[in-house]
Coordinates of C-alpha atoms in Angstrom, one line a residue:
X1 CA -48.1 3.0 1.6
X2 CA -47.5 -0.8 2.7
X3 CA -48.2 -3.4 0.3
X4 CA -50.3 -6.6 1.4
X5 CA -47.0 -8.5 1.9
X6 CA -45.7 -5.9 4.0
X7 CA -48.7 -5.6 6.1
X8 CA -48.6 -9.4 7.0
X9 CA -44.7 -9.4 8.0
X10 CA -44.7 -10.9 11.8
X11 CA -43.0 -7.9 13.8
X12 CA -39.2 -9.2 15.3
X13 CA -37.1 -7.1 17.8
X14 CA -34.7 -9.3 16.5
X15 CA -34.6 -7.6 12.7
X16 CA -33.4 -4.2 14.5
X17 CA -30.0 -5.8 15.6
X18 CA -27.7 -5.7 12.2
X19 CA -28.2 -1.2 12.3
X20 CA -27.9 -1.4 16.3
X21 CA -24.7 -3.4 15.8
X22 CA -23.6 -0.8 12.9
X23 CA -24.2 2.1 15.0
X24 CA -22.5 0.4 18.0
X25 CA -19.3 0.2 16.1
X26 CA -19.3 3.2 14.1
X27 CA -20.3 5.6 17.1
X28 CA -18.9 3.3 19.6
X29 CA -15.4 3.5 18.1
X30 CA -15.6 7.2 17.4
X31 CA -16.8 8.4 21.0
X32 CA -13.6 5.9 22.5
X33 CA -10.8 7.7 20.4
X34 CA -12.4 11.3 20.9
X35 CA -11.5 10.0 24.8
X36 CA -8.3 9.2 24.6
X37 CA -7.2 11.8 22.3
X38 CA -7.1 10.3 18.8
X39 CA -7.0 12.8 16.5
X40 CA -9.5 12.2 13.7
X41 CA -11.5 9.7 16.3
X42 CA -14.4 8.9 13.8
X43 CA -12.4 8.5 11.0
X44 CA -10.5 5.8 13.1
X45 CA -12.7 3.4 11.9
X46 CA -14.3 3.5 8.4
X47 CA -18.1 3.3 8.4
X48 CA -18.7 1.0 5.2
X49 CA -16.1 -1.3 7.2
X50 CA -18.0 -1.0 10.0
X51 CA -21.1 -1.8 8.5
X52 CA -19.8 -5.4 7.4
X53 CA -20.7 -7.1 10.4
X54 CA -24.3 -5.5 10.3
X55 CA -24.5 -6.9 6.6
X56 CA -23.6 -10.4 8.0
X57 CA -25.8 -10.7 11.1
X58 CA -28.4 -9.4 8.6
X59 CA -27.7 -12.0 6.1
X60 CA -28.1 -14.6 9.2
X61 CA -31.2 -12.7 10.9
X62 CA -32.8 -13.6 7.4
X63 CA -35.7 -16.1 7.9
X64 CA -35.2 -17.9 4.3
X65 CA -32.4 -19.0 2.5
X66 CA -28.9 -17.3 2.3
X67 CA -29.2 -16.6 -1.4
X68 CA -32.6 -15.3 -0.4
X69 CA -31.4 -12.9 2.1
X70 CA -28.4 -11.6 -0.7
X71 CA -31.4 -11.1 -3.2
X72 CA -33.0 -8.8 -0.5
X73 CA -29.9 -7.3 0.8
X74 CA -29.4 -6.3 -3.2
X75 CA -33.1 -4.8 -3.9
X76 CA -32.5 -2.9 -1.0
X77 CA -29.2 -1.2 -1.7
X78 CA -29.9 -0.6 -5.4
X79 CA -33.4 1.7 -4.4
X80 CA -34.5 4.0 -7.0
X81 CA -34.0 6.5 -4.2
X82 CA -30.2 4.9 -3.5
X83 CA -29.3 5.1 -7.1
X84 CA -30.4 8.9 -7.2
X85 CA -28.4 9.7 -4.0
X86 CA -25.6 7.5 -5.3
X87 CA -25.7 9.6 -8.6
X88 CA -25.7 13.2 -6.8
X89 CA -23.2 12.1 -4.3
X90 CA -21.0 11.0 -7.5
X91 CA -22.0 14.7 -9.7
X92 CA -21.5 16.9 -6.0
X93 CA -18.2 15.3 -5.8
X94 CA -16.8 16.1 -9.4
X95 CA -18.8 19.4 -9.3
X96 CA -16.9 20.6 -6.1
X97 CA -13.4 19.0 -7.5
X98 CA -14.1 20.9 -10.8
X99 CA -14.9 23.9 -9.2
X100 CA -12.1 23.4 -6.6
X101 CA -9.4 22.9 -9.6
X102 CA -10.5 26.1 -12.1
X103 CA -10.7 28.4 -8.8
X104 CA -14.3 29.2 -8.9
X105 CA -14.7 28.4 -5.2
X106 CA -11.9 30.9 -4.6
X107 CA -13.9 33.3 -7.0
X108 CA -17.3 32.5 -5.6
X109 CA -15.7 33.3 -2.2
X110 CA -14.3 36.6 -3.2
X111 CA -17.3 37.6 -4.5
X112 CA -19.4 37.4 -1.3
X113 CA -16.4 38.9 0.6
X114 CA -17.0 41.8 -1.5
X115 CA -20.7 42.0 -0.8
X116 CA -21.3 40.6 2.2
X117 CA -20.3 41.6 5.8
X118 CA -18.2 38.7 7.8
X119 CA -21.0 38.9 10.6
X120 CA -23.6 38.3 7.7
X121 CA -22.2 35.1 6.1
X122 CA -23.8 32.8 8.0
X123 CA -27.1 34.3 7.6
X124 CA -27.1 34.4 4.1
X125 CA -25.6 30.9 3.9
X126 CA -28.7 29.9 5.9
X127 CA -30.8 31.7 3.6
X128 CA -30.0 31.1 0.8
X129 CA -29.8 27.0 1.3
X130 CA -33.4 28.0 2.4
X131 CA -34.5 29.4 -0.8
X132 CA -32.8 27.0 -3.2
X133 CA -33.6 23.9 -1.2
X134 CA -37.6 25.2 -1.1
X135 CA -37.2 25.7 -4.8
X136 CA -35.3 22.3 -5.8
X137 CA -37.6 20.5 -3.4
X138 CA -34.2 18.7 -2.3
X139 CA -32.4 18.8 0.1
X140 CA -29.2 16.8 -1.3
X141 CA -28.8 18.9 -4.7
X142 CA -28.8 22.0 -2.5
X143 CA -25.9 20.8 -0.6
X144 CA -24.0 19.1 -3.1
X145 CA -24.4 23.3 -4.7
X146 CA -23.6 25.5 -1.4
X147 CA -21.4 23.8 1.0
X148 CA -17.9 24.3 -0.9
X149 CA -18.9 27.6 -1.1
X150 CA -19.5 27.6 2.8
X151 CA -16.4 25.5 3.3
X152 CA -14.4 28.4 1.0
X153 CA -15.7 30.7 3.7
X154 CA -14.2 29.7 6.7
X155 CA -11.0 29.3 4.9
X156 CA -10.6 33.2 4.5
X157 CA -12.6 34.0 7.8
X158 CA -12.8 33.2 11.9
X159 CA -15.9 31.3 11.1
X160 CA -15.5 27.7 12.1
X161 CA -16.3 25.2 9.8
X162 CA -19.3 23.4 11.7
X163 CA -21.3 26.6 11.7
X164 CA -21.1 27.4 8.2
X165 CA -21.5 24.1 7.1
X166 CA -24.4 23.3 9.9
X167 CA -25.9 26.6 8.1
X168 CA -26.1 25.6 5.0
X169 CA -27.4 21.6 5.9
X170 CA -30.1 23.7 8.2
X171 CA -31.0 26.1 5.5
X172 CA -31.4 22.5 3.0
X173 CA -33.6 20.6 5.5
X174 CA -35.8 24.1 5.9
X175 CA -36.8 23.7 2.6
X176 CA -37.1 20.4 2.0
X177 CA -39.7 20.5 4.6
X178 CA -41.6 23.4 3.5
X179 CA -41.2 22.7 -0.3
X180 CA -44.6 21.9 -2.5
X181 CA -42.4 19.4 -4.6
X182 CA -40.7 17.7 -1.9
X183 CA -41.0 14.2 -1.5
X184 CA -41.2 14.4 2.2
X185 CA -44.3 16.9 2.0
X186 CA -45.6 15.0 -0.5
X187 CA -45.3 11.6 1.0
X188 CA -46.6 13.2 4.3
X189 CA -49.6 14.9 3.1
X190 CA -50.7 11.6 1.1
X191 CA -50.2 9.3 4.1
X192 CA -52.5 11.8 6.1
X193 CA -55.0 12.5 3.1
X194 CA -54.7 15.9 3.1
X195 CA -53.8 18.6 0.9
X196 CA -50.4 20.2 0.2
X197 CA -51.6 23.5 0.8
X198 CA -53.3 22.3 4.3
X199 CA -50.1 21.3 5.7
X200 CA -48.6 24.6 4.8
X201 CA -50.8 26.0 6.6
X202 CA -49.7 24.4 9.7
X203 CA -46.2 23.5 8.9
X204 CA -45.3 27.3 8.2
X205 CA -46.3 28.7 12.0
X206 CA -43.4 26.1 12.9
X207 CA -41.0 26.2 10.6
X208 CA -40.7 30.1 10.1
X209 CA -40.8 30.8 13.8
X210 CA -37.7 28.8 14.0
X211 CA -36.0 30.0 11.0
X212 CA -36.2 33.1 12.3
X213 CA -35.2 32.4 15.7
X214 CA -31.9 30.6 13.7
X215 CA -30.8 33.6 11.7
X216 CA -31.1 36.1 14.7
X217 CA -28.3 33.2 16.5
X218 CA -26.2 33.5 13.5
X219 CA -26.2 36.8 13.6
X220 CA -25.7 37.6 17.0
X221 CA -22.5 34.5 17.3
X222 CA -20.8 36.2 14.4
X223 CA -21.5 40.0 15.9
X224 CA -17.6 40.5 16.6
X225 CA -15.7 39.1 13.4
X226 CA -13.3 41.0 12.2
X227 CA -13.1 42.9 8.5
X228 CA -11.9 40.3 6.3
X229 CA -10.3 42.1 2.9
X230 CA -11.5 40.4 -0.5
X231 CA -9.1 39.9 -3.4
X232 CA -9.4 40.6 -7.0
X233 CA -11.3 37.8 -9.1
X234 CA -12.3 36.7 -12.2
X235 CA -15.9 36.8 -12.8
X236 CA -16.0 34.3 -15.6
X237 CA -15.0 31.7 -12.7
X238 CA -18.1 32.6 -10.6
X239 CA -20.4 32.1 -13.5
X240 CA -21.0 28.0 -13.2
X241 CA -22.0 28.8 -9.5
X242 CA -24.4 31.5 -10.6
X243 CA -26.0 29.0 -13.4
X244 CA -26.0 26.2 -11.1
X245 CA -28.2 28.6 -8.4
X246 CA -30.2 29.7 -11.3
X247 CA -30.8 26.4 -12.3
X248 CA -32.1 25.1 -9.2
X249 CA -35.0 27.9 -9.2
X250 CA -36.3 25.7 -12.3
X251 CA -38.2 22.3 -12.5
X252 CA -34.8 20.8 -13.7
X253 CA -33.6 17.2 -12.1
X254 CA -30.8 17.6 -10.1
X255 CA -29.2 15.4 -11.7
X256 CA -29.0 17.7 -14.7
X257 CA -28.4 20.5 -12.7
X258 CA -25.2 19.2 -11.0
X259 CA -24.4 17.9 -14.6
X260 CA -24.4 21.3 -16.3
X261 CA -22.2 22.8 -13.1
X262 CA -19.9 20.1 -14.2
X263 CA -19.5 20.9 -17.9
X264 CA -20.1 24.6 -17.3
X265 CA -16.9 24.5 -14.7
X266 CA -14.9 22.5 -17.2
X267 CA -15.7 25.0 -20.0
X268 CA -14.7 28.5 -18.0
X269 CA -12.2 26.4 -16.0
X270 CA -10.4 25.5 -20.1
X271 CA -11.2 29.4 -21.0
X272 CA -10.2 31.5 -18.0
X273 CA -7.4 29.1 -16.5
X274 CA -4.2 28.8 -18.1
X275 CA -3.0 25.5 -16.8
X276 CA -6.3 23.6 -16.7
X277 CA -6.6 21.5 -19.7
X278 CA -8.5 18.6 -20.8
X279 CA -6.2 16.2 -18.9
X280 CA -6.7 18.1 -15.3
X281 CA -10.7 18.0 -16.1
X282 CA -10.8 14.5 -16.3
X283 CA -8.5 14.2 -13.4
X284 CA -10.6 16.3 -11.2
X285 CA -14.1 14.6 -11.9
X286 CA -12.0 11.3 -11.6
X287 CA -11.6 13.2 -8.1
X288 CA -14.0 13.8 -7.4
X289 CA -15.7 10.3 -8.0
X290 CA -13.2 9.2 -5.5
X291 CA -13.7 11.6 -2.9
X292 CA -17.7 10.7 -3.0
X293 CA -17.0 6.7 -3.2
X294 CA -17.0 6.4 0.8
X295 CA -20.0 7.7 1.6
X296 CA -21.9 6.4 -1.6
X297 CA -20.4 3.1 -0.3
X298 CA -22.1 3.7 3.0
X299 CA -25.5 4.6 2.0
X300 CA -25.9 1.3 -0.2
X301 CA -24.7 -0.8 2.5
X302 CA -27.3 0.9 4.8
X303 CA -30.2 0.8 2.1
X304 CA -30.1 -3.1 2.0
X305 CA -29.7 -3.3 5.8
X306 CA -33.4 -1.3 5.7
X307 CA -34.7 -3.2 3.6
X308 CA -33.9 -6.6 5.0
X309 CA -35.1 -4.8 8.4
X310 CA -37.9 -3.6 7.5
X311 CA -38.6 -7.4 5.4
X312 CA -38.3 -9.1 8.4
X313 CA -40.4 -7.5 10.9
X314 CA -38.1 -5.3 12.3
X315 CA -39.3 -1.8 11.6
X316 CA -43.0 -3.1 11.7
X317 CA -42.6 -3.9 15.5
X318 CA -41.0 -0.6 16.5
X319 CA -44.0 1.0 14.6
X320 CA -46.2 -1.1 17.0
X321 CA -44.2 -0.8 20.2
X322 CA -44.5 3.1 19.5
X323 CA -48.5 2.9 18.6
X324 CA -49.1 1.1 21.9
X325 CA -47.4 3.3 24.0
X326 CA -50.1 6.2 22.7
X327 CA -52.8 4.0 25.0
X328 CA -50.8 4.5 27.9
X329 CA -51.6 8.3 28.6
X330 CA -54.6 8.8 30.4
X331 CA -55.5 12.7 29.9
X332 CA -54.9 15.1 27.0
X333 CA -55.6 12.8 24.3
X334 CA -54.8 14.9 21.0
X335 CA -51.2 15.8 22.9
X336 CA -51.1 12.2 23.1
X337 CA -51.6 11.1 19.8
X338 CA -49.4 14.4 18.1
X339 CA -46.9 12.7 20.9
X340 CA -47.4 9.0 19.4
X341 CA -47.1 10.3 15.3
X342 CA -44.1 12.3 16.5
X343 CA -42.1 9.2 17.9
X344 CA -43.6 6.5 15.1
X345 CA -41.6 8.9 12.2
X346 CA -38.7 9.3 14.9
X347 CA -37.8 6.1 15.4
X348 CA -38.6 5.3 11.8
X349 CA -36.3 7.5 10.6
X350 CA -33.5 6.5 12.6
X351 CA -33.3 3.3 11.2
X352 CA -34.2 3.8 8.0
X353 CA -32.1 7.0 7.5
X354 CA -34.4 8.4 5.0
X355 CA -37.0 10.5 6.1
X356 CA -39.6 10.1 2.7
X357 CA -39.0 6.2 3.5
X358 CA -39.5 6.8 7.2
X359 CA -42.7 9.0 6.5
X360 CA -44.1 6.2 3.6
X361 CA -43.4 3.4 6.6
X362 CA -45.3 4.6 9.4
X363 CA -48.1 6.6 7.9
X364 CA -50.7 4.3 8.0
X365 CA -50.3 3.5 11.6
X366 CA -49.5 7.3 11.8
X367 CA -53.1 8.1 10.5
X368 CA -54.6 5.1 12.8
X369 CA -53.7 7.1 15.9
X370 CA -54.6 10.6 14.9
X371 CA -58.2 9.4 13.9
X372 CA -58.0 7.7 17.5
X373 CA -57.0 10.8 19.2
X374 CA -58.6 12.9 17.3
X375 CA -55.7 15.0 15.5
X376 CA -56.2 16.7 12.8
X377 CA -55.0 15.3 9.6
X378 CA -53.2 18.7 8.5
X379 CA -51.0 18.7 11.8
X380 CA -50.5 15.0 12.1
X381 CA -49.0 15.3 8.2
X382 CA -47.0 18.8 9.5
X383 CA -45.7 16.8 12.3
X384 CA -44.3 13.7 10.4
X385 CA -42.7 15.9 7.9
X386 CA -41.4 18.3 10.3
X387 CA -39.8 15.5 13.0
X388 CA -38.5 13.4 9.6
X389 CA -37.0 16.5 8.5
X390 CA -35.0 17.0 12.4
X391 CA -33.9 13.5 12.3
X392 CA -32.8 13.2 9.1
X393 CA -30.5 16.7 9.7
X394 CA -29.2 15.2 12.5
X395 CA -28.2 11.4 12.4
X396 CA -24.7 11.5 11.7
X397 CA -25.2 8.4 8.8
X398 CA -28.0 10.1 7.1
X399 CA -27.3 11.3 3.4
X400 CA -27.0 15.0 3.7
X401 CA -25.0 14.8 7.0
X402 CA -22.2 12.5 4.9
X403 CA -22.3 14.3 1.7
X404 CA -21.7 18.3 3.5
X405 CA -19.1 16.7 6.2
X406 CA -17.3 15.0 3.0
X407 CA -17.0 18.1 0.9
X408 CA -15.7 20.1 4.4
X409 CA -13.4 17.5 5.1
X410 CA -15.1 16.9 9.3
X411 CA -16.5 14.3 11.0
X412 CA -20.7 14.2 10.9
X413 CA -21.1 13.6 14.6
X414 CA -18.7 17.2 14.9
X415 CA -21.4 18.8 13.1
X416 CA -24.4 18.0 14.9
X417 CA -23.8 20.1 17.7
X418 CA -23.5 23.2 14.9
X419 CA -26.9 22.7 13.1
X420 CA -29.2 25.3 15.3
X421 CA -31.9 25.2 12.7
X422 CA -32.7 21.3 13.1
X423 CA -32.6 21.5 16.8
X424 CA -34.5 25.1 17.3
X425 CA -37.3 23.5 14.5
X426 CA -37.6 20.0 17.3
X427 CA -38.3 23.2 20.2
X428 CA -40.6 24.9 17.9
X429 CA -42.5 21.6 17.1
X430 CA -42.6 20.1 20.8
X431 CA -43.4 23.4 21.9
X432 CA -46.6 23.2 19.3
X433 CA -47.7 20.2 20.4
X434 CA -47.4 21.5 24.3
X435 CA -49.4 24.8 23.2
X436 CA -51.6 22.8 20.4
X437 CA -50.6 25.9 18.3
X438 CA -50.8 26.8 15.5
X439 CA -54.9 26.8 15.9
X440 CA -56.3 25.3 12.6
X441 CA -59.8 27.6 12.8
X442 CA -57.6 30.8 12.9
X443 CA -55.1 30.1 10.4
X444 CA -58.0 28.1 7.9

C-alpha cells in the first residue's frame, strides 16, 4: 500500500528515463550483435555494466542533493526483498556447483532416464516446478532446486535447452500465482480486499486451463525423441535432490532449504565421491558464489533504480497515464476497467521487475478503477496476480529469468520464446476478460 509520502510524489515522465536507458543498452546491444552474427550477442555487453549509465542519469534525475539521491539509490538496492533474492541467488549457485562437483546432477539425471520416457520430460519438468513452486509459495527457490536438473537433461537428450528450462521457469510462475502463501496472491488479494480463497476461485478457471493446454504442447513437440539409454548410478548422490524436493513441501524458508541442499551435497558428495574432499567443497560453493555474482550484481543495481523511479514520480505517472486511458472507452465498461487493472500491473511490473512490488504499487489505483467499472474485487485481484506473474516470467532482467538462464549457461532473451506456459496463461487471461469468464455466480 502507498505511504502518505508516496501518495504526494508529483508524477515525472522524466523519472522513467535511467531503466529506458538500461534497457536500451542492454537489449539494444544484444539485438545488434544477434544481426551481424556475434556469437553470444547478449553477453557482448554485460548488463550490471550496462546499467551504470542508468545509475548516473538516475543520480542526476534526482530532485535533491547528490548525496541524497546515493542514500535513495542505497535503500533501494539493499530491499528486504533484494537481500532475500541476493541470498538465494548466492545458496542456488553453490547448491548447483555442489551438486555439479559430487555428480548428483549426473545421478538425479539418470534417475529420471530410468523412469521417465524422453517424450515425458518436459511434462514432468513442468509439473513438477508446478507442484513445488505452489507448495514453496516461490517462485525463485523452485528454480534455484529444478533447473540443473533440467539443464542435466538436455545434456543426455535431443531436448533443447530453452524448452526444458522455459518448462521448469513456466511450471515456477504457475505456482507462484496459484499459491496460498505467495506474496503475489497475497499482496493481490489485500490490495483488492478480498479473500485468498475468492481469488482462487477465479484465478484457477485461468490458470489450469492453460496449464493444461501447456503440458499437452510439451508433449506433443517431444512426440518423436528417440530412446535415450540410462547409466548405472549411485543413489546416495540423488538423495540431497530428493531432501531438497521434500523440503520445499514444508513451511521451511528457502533460505534453509537451499542451505540444507548445500550441506546435504557436501556430506554424500565427501561419502560416496572418492576425490571430493573438504578442499573441492569449499572450492565449489566459492563457485558457485562466483557464478551467481553477475546477476545478484544486476538485480541490486536495478532495485535502487526502482526505487529512485518510483521516489521521484516516475512510476506514479505511468500509473496515472494508464488510469486515464480506462475513461477513454465508451461501451463495455467492466472489459474496460479488467482492461485498465491489466495494463496498470503491466507496465508496473516492467519497470519495477518485481511482480509483488508491481502488484503493492498499483493496487490502490487498481482498486479505484474496478469500483469505477464495476469489477469484481475477486477478478480484478485474479487479474493483477495473473498479468504480474506473465511479465515477471517474461522480462528478460527479471529475477527468475537471470537466475534459470545462469545455471543453463543461455542468454534470457533466448528463452523467452521457449516459456509456453507464461505466454498460453496472457491468451487464457485476455481471452477471460473478452468472454468475462469465469462467471463469479456459477463458480461462488
Amino acid at each position: 500500500m502507498q505511504t502518505d509520502s508516496e501518495a504526494t510524489v508529483q508524477a515525472r515522465a522524466i523519472a522513467l528515463l535511467p531503466l529506458i536507458v538500461f534497457l536500451t543498452l542492454f537489449l539494444g546491444s544484444g539485438i545488434y550483435h544477434s544481426l551481424i552474427g556475434t556469437e553470444f550477442a547478449f553477453y557482448q555487453v554485460k548488463a550490471p555494466v550496462a546499467a551504470l549509465p542508468a545509475i548516473i542519469l538516475a543520480a542526476l534525475v534526482y530532485r535533491g542533493k547528490l548525496n541524497q539521491g546515493i542514500e535513495a539509490f542505497l535503500k533501494g538496492a539493499s530491499h528486504p526483498n533484494l537481500i532475500l533474492m541476493f541470498m538465494v541467488f548466492m545458496l542456488a549457485g553453490a547448491f548447483a556447483s555442489v551438486s555439479s562437483a559430487i555428480g548428483s546432477v549426473d545421478a538425479t539425471v539418470q534417475l529420471g532416464l530410468s523412469i521417465i520416457p524422453p517424450e515425458f520430460i518436459l511434462p514432468m519438468l513442468f509439473i513438477i516446478s508446478a507442484f513445488i513452486a505452489t507448495a514453496m509459495g516461490t517462485s525463485m527457490g523452485t528454480i534455484a532446486a529444478c533447473a540443473p536438473i533440467a539443464f542435466g537433461f538436455t545434456q543426455v537428450t535431443d531436448i533443447n535447452v530453452i524448452y526444458a528450462i522455459g518448462a521448469v521457469v513456466g511450471g515456477a510462475m504457475f505456482g507462484d500465482n496459484l499459491s496460498m502463501i505467495s506474496d503475489t496472491t497475497i499482496a493481490a488479494t489485500t490490495s483488492q480486499r478480498v479473500q485468498l480463497r475468492d481469488k482462487f476461485k477465479v484465478n484457477v478457471w485461468i490458470a489450469v486451463p492453460a496449464s493444461i493446454s501447456t503440458i499437452v504442447i510439451y508433449i506433443l513437440s517431444t512426440g518423436s525423441s528417440s530412446p535415450v539409454e540410462y547409466k548405472d548410478f549411485n543413489w546416495l548422490l540423488v538423495l540431497p535432490y530428493i531432501a531438497v524436493f521434500v523440503l520445499a513441501f514444508s513451511r521451511l524458508h528457502v533460505l534453509a532449504v537451499l542451505t540444507i541442499g548445500v550441506l546435504l551435497s557436501g556430506l554424500f558428495g565427501l561419502f560416496a565421491t572418492p576425490e571430493f574432499n573438504l578442499l573441492k567443497l569449499n572450492t565449489s560453493i566459492y563457485d558457485g558464489f562466483v557464478g551467481m555474482f553477475e546477476v545478484a550484481l544486476l538485480s541490486m543495481f536495478l532495485g535502487g533504480l526502482s526505487a529512485i523511479m518510483q521516489r521521484e514520480g516516475g512510476l506514479r505517472w505511468l500509473i496515472e497515464r494508464i488510469y486515464s486511458l480506462t475513461r477513454l472507452f465508451k461501451v463495455g465498461q467492466q472489459r474496460a476497467g479488467e482492461i485498465g487493472i491489466s495494463f496498470l500491473v503491466v507496465f508496473s511490473n516492467i519497470f519495477v521487475a518485481n511482480n509483488t512490488v508491481a502488484i503493492i504499487l498499483s493496487g490502490d489505483m487498481a482498486r479505484e478503477v474496478a469500483k469505477e467499472y464495476g469489477v469484481d474485487p475477486k477478478r480484478s485481484a485474479a487479474l493483477m496476480d495473473i498479468f504480474s506473474c506473465v511479465v515477471q516470467g517474461l522480462i528478460p532482467y527479471g529475477a527468475q529469468l537471470l537466475l534459470a538462464c545462469s545455471i543453463a549457461k543461455i542468454s534470457p532473451v533466448e528463452l523467452i520464446g521457449g516459456l509456453y506456459y507464461c505466454w498460453i496463461l496472457a491468451i487464457f487471461a485476455i481471452a477471460a476478460i473478452a468472454l468475462r469468464f469465469p462467471n463469479l455466480k456459477a463458480t461462488a
